[in-house]
PDB file of C-alpha atoms in Angstrom:
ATOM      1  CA  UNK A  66      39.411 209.101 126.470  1.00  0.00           C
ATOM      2  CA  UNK A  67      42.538 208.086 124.731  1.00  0.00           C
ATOM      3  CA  UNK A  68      45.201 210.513 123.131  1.00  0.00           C
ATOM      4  CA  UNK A  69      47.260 208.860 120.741  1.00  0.00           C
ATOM      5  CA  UNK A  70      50.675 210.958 119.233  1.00  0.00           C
ATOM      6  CA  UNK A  71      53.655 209.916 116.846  1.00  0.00           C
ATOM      7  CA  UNK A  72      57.050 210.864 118.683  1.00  0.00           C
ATOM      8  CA  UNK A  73      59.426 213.498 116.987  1.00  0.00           C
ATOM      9  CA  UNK A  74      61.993 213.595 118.945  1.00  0.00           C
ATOM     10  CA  UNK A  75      64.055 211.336 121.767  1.00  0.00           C
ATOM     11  CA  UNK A  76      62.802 211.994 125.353  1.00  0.00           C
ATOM     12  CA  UNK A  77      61.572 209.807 128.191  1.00  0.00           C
ATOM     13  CA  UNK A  78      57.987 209.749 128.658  1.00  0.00           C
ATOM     14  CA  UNK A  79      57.245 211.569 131.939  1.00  0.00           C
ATOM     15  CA  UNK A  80      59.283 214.373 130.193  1.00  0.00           C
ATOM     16  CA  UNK A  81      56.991 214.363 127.432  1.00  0.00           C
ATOM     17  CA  UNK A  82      54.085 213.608 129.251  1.00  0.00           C
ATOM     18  CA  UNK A  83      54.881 216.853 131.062  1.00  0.00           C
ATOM     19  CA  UNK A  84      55.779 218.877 128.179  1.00  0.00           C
ATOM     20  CA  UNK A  85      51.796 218.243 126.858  1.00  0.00           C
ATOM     21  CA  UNK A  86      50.859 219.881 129.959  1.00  0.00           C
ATOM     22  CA  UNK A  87      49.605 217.011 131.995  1.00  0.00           C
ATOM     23  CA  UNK A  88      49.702 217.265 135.412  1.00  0.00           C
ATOM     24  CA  UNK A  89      51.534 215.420 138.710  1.00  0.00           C
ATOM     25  CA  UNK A  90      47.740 215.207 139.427  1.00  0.00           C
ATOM     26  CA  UNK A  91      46.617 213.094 136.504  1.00  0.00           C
ATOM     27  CA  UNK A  92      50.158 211.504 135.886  1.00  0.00           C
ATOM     28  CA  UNK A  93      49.667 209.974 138.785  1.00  0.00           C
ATOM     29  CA  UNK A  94      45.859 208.777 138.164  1.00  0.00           C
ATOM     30  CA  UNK A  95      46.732 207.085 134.995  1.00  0.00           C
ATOM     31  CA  UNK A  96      49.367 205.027 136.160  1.00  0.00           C
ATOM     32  CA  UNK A  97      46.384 203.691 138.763  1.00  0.00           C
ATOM     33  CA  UNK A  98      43.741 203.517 136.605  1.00  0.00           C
ATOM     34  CA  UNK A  99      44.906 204.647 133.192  1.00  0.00           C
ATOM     35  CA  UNK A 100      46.938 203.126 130.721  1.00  0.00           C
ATOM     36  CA  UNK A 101      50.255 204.336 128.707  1.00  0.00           C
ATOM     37  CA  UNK A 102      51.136 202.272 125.667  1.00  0.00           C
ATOM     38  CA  UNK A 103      54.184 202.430 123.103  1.00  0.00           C
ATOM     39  CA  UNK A 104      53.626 200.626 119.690  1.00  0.00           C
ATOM     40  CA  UNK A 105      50.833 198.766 121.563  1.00  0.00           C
ATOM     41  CA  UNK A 106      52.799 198.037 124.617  1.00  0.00           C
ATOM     42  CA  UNK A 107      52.232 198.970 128.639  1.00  0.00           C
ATOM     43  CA  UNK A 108      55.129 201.240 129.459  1.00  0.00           C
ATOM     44  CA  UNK A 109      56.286 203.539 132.322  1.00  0.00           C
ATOM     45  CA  UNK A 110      56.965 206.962 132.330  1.00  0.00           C
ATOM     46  CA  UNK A 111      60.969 206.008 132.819  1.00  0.00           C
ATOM     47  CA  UNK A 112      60.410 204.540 129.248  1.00  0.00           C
ATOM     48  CA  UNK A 113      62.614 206.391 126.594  1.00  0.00           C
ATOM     49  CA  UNK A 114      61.016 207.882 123.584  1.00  0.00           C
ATOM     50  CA  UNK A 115      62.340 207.060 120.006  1.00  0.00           C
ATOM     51  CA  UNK A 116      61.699 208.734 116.571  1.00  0.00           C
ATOM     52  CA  UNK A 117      58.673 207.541 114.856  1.00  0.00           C
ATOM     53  CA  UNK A 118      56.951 205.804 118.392  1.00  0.00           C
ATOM     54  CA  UNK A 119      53.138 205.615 118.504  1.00  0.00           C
ATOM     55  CA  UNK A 120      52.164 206.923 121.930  1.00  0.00           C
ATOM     56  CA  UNK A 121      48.482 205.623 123.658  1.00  0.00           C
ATOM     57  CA  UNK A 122      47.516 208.054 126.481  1.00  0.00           C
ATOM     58  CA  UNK A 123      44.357 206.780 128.022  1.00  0.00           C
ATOM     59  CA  UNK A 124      42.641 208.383 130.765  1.00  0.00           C
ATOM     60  CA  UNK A 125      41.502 207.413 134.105  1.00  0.00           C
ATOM     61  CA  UNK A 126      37.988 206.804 134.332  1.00  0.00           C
ATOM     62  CA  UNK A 127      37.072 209.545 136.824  1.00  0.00           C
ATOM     63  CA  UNK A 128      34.129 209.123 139.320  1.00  0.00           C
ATOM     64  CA  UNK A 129      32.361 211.994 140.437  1.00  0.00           C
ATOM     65  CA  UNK A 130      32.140 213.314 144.201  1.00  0.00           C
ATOM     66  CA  UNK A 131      29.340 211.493 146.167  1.00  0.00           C
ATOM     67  CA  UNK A 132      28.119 214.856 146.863  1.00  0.00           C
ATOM     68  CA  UNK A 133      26.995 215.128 143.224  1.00  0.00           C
ATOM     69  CA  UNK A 134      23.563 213.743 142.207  1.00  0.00           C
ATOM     70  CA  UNK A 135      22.990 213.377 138.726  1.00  0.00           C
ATOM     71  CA  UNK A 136      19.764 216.113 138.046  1.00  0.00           C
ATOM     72  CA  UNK A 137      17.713 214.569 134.721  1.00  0.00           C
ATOM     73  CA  UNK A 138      16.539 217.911 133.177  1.00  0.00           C
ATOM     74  CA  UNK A 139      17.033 218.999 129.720  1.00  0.00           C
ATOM     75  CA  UNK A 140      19.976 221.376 128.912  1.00  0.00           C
ATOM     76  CA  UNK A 141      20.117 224.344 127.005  1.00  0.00           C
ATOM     77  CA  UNK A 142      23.531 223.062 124.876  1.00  0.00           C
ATOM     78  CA  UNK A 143      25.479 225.926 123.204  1.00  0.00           C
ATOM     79  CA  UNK A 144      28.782 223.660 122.333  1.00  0.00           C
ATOM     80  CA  UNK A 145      29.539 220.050 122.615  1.00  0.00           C
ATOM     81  CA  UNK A 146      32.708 217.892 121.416  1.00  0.00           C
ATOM     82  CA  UNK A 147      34.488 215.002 123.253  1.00  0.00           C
ATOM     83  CA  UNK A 148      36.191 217.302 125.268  1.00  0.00           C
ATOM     84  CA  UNK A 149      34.107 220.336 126.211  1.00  0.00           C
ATOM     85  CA  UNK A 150      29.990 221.062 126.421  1.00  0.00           C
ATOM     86  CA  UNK A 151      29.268 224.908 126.587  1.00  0.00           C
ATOM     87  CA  UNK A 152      25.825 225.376 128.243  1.00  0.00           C
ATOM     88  CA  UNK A 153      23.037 228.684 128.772  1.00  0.00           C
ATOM     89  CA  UNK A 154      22.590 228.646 132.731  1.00  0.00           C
ATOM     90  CA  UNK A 155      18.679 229.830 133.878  1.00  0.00           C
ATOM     91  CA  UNK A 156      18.003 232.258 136.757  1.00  0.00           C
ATOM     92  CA  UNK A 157      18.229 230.824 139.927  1.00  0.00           C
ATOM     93  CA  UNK A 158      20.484 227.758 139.704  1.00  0.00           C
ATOM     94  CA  UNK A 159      23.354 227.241 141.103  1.00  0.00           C
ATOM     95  CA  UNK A 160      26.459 226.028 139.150  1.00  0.00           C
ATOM     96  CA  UNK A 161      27.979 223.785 141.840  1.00  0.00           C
ATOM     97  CA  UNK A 162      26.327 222.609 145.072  1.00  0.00           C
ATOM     98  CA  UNK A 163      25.935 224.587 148.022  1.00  0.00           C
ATOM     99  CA  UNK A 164      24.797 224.444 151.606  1.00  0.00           C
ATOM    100  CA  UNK A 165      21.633 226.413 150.884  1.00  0.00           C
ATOM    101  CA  UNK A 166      20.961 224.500 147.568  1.00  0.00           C
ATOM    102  CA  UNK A 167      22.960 221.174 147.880  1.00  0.00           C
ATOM    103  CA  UNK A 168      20.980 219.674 144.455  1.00  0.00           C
ATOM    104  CA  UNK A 169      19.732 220.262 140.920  1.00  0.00           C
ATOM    105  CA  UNK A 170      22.966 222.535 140.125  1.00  0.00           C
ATOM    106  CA  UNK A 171      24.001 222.673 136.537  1.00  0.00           C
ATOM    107  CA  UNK A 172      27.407 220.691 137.101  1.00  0.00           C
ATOM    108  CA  UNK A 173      24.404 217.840 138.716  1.00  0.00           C
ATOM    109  CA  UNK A 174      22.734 218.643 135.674  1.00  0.00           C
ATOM    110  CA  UNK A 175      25.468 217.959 132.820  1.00  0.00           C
ATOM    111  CA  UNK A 176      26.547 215.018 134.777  1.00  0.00           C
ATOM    112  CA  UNK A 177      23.031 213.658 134.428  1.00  0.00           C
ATOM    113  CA  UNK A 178      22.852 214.494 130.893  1.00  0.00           C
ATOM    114  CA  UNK A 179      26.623 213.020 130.287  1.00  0.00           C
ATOM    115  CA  UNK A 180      25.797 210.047 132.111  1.00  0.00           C
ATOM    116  CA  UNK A 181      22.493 209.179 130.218  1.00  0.00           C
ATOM    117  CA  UNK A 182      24.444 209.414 126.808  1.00  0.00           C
ATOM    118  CA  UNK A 183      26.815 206.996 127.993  1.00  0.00           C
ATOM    119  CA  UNK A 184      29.865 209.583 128.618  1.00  0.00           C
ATOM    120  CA  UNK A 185      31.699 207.827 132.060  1.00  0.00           C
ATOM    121  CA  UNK A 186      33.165 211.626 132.493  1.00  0.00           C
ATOM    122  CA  UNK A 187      32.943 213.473 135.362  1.00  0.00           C
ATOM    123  CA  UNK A 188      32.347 216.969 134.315  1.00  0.00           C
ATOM    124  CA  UNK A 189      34.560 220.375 135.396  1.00  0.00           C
ATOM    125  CA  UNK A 190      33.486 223.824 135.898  1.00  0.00           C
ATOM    126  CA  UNK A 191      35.640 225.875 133.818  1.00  0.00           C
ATOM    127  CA  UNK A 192      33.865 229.219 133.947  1.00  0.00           C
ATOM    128  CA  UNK A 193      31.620 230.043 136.884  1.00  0.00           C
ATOM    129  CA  UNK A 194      28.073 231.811 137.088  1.00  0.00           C
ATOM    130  CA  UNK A 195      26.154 233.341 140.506  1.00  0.00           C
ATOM    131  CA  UNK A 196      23.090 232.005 141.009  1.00  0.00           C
ATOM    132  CA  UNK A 197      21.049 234.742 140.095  1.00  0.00           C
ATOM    133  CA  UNK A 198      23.259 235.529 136.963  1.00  0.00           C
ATOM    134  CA  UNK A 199      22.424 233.803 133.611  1.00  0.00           C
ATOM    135  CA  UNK A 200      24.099 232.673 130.424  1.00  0.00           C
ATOM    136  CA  UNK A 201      27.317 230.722 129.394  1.00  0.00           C
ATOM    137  CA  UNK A 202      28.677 228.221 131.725  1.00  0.00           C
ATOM    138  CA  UNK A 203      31.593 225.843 130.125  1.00  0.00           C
ATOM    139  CA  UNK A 204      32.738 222.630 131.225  1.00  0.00           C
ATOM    140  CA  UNK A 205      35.386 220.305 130.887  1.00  0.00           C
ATOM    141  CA  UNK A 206      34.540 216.632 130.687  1.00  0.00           C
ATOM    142  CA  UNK A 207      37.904 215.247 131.765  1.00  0.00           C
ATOM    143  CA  UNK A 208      39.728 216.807 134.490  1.00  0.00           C
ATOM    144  CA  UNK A 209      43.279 216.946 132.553  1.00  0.00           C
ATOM    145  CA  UNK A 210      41.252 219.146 130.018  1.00  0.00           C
ATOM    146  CA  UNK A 211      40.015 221.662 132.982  1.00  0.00           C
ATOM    147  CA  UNK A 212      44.031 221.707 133.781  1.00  0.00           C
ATOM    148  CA  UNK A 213      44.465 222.761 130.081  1.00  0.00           C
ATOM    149  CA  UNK A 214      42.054 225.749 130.321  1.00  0.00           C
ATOM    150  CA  UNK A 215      44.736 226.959 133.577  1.00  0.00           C
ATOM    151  CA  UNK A 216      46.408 228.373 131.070  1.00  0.00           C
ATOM    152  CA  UNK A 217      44.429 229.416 128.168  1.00  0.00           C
ATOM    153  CA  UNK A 218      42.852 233.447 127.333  1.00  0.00           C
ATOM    154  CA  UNK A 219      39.693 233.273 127.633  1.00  0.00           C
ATOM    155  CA  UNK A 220      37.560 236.808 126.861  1.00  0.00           C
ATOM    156  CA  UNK A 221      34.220 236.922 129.086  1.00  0.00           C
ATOM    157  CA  UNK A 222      31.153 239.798 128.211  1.00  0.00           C
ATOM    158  CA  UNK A 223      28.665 240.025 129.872  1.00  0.00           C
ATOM    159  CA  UNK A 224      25.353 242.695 129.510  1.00  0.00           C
ATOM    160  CA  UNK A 225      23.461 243.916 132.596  1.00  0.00           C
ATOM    161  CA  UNK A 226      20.960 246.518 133.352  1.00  0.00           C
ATOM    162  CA  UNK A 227      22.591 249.245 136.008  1.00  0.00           C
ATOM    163  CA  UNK A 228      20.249 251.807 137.991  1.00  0.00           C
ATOM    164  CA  UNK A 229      20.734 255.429 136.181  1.00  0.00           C
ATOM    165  CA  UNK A 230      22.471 257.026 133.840  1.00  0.00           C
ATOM    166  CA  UNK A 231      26.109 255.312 133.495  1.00  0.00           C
ATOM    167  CA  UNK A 232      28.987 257.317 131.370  1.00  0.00           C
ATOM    168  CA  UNK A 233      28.856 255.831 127.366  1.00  0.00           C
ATOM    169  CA  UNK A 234      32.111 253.679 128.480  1.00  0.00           C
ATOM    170  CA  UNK A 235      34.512 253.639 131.482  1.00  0.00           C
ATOM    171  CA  UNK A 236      37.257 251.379 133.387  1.00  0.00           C
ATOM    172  CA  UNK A 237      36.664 250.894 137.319  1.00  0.00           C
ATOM    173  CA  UNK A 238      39.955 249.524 138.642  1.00  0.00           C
ATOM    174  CA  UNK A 239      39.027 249.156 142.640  1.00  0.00           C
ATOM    175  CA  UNK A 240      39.921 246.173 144.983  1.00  0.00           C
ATOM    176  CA  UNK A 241      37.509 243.722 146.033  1.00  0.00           C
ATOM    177  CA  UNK A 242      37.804 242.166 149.511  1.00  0.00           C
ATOM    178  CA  UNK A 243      35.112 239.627 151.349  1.00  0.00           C
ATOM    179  CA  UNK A 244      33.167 241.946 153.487  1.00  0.00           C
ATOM    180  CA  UNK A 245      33.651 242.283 157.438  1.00  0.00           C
ATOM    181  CA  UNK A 246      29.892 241.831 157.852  1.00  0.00           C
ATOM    182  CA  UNK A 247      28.826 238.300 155.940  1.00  0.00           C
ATOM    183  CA  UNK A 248      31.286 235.275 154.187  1.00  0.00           C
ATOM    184  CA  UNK A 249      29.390 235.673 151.534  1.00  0.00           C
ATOM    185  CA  UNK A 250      29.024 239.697 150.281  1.00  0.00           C
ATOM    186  CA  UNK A 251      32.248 241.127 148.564  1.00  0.00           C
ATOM    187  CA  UNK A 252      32.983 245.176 149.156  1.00  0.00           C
ATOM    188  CA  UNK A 253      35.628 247.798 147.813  1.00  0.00           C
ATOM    189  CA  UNK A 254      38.718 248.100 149.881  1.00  0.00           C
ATOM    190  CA  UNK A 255      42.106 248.712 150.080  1.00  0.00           C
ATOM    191  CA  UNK A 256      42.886 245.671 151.325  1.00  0.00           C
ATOM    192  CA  UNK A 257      41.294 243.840 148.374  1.00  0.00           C
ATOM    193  CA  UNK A 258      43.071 241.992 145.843  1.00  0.00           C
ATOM    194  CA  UNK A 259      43.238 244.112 142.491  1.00  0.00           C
ATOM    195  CA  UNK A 260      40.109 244.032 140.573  1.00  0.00           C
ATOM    196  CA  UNK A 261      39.739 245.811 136.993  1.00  0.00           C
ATOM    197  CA  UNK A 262      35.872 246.211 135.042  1.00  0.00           C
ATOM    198  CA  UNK A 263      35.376 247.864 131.698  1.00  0.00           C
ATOM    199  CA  UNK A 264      32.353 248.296 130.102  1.00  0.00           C
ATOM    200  CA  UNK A 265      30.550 250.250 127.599  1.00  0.00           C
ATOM    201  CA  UNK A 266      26.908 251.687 127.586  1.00  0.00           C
ATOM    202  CA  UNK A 267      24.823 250.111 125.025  1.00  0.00           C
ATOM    203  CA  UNK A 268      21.717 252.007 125.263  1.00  0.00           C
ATOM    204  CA  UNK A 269      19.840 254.144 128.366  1.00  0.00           C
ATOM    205  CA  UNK A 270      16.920 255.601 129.436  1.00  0.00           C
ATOM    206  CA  UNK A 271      16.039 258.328 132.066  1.00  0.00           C
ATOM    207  CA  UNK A 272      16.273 255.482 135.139  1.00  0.00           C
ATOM    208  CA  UNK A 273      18.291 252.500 133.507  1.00  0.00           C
ATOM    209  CA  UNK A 274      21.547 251.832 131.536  1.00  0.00           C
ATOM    210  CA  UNK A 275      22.142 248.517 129.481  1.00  0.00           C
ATOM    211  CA  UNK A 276      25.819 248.168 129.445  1.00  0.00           C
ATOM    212  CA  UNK A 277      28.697 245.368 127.657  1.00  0.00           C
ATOM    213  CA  UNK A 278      30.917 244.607 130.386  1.00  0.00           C
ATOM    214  CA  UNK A 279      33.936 242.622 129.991  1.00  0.00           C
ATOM    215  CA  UNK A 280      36.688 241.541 133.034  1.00  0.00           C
ATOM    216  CA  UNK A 281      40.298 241.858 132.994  1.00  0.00           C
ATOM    217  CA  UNK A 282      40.350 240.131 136.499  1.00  0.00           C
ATOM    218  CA  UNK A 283      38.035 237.458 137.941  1.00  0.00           C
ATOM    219  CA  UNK A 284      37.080 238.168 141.387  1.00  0.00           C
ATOM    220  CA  UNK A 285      33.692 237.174 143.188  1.00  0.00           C
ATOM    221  CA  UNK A 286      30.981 239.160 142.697  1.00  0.00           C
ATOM    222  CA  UNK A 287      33.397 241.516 140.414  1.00  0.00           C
ATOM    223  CA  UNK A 288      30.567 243.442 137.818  1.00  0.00           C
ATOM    224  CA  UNK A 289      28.145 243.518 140.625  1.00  0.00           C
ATOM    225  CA  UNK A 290      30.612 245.149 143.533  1.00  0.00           C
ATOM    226  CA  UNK A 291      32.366 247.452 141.091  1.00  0.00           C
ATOM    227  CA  UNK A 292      28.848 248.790 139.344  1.00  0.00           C
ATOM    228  CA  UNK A 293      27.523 249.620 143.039  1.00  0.00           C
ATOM    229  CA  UNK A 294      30.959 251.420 143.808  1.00  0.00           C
ATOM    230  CA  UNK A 295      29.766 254.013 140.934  1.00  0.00           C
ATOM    231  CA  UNK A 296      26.554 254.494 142.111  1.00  0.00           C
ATOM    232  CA  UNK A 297      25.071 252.455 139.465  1.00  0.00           C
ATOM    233  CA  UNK A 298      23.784 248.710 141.156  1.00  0.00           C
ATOM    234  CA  UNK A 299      22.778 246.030 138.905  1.00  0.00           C
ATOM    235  CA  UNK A 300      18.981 245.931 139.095  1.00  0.00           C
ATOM    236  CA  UNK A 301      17.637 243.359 141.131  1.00  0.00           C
ATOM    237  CA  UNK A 302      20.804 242.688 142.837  1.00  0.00           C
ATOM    238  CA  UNK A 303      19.727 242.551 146.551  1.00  0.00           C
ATOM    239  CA  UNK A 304      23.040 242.051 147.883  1.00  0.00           C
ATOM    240  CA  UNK A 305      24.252 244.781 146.362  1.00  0.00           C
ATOM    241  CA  UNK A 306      21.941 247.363 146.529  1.00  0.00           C
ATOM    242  CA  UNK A 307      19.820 246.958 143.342  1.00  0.00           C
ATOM    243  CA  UNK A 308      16.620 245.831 144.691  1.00  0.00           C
ATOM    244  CA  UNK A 309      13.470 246.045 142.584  1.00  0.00           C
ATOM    245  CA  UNK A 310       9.728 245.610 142.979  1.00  0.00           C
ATOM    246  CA  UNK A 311       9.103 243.340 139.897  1.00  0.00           C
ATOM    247  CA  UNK A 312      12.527 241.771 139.152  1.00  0.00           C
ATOM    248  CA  UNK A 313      14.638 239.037 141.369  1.00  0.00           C
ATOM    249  CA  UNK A 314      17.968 237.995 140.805  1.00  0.00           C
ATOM    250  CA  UNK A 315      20.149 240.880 139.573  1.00  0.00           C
ATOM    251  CA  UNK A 316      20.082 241.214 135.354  1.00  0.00           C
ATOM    252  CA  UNK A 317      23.791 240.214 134.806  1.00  0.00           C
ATOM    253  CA  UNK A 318      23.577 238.399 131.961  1.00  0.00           C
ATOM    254  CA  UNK A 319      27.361 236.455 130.744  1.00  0.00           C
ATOM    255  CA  UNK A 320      26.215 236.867 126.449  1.00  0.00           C
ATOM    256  CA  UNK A 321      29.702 235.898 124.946  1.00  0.00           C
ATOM    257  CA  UNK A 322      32.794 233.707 125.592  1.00  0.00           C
ATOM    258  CA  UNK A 323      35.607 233.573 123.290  1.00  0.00           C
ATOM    259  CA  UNK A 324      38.674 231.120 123.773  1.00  0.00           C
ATOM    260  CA  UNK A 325      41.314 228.640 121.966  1.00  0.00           C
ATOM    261  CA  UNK A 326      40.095 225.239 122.380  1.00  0.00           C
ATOM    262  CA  UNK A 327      42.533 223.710 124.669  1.00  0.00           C
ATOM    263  CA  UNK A 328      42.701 220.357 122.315  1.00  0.00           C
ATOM    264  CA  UNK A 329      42.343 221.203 118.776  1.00  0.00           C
ATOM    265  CA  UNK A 330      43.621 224.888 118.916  1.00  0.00           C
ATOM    266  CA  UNK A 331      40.203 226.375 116.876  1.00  0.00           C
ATOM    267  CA  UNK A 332      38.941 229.630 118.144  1.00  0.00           C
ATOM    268  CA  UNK A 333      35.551 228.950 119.487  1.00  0.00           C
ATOM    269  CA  UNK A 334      32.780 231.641 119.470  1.00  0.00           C
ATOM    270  CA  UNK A 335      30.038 232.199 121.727  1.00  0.00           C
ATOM    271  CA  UNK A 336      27.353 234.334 121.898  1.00  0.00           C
ATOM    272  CA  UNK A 337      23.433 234.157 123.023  1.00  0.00           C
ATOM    273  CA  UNK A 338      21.294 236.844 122.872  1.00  0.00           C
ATOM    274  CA  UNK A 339      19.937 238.526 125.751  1.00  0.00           C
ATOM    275  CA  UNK A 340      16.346 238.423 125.236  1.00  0.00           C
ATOM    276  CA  UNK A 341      15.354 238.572 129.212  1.00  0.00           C
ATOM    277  CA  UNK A 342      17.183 241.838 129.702  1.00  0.00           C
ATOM    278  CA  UNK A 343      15.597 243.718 126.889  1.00  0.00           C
ATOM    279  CA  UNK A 344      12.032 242.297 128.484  1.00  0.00           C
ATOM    280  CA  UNK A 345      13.230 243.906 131.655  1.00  0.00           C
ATOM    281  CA  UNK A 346      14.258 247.070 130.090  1.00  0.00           C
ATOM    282  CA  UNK A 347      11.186 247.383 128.655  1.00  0.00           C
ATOM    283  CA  UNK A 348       9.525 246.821 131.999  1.00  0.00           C
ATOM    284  CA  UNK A 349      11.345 249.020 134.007  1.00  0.00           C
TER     285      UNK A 349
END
């Protein structure tokens, strides 16, 4: 990947360099295994930047963690340019790797499809999914775009299907702390780290409520945690309290992402329909 820019005003290069938001991290990996280049010649980041330069950025190939085996299965693509790919995650995958399931997760999955295509990138979970939770999963291909995304807004909704009768809209601001009991369940507590869920209902019936939930804070486990605080547990969620007969996984579905791209500055739009969750609504 190679970023090429005209200079506009008189700097050195690391200053510049750093001004465009690239990192120590990747400053570093180009000068290995990169390449900087000023009217076509190899420079250093001491060199000083004059009006009207043509600056080459070109980025490190990266190679992916041995731990990651590239998974050959077709993938439900949302979004693709040279610097992002926007996926629909299934029930029951994993997005990274994991001691219980250390193969065939998505990130294994994109790699494989990147890889085939003849993209040397090694791809970068920007937005995060449980296992059991479905929908849209981005990715950066290049690790200096993933640092780029550290700082952008990015708006998250999600739609799940809650046990009972929730209120037509509310806020639950409780904090979420790893539970005493297991490393991997989260629980209320006041020794959490601030956690804030708002959500609105979007249609109920006598023993179920389909809500739109959207985060103002990111912790683990966050809609599932916060919906069993108010007496209303995702259903299916096992962890949490939700379990049901005919349904596994809990139905926490992520149906819309919204964000500045981090490269070209367009507002991209996502949103997938929900189709599983009305089935289940239906069945329950």
């Amino acid at each position: 990947m190679i970023f090429r820019y005209t200079i506009t005003q008189q700097e050195t290069l690391k200053s510049f360099l750093q001004r465009h938001d690239f990192s120590k991290k990747t400053i570093s990996a180009i000068k290995t295994n990169g390449a900087l280049l000023v009217n076509q010649r190899h420079v250093t980041v001491r060199y000083q930047l004059n009006f009207g330069d043509q600056l080459e950025v070109q980025l490190p190939i990266e190679v992916p963690s041995a731990n990651l085996t590239p998974y050959m299965k077709p993938l439900d693509i949302l979004f693709e340019d040279d610097y992002i790919i926007i996926v629909s995650k299934p029930n029951g995958q994993n997005c990274a790797p994991s001691r219980e399931h250390p193969h065939e997760s998505l990130v294994e999955q994109v790699l494989g499809y990147l890889h085939h295509k003849g993209e040397r990138t090694n791809p970068h979970i920007v937005t995060r999914l449980d296992r059991n939770t479905t929908g849209i999963v981005l990715f950066a291909k290049y690790g200096y775009i993933h640092h780029l995304f550290s700082k952008a807004k990015m708006d998250k909704v999600y739609t799940c299907l809650a046990y009972g009768m929730t209120e037509p809209s509310g806020m639950i601001e409780a904090p979420i702390a790893r539970s005493d009991e297991s490393i991997i369940e989260r629980c209320v507590s006041e020794n959490g780290k601030y956690a804030k869920t708002v959500f609105r209902t979007l249609k109920q019936k006598e023993n179920v409520s389909c809500c739109e939930v959207q985060l103002c804070t990111g912790r683990t486990h966050q809609i599932r945690v916060h919906f069993q605080y108010i007496g209303h547990p995702l259903i299916g969620d096992t962890l949490y309290g939700g379990k049901h007969g005919k349904i596994e996984g809990q139905c926490l579905h992520c149906s819309k992402l919204i964000f500045e791209h981090p490269v070209n500055k367009n507002m991209i739009h996502i949103e997938i329909d929900h189709k599983q969750l009305n089935q289940w609504y239906d069945l329950i």
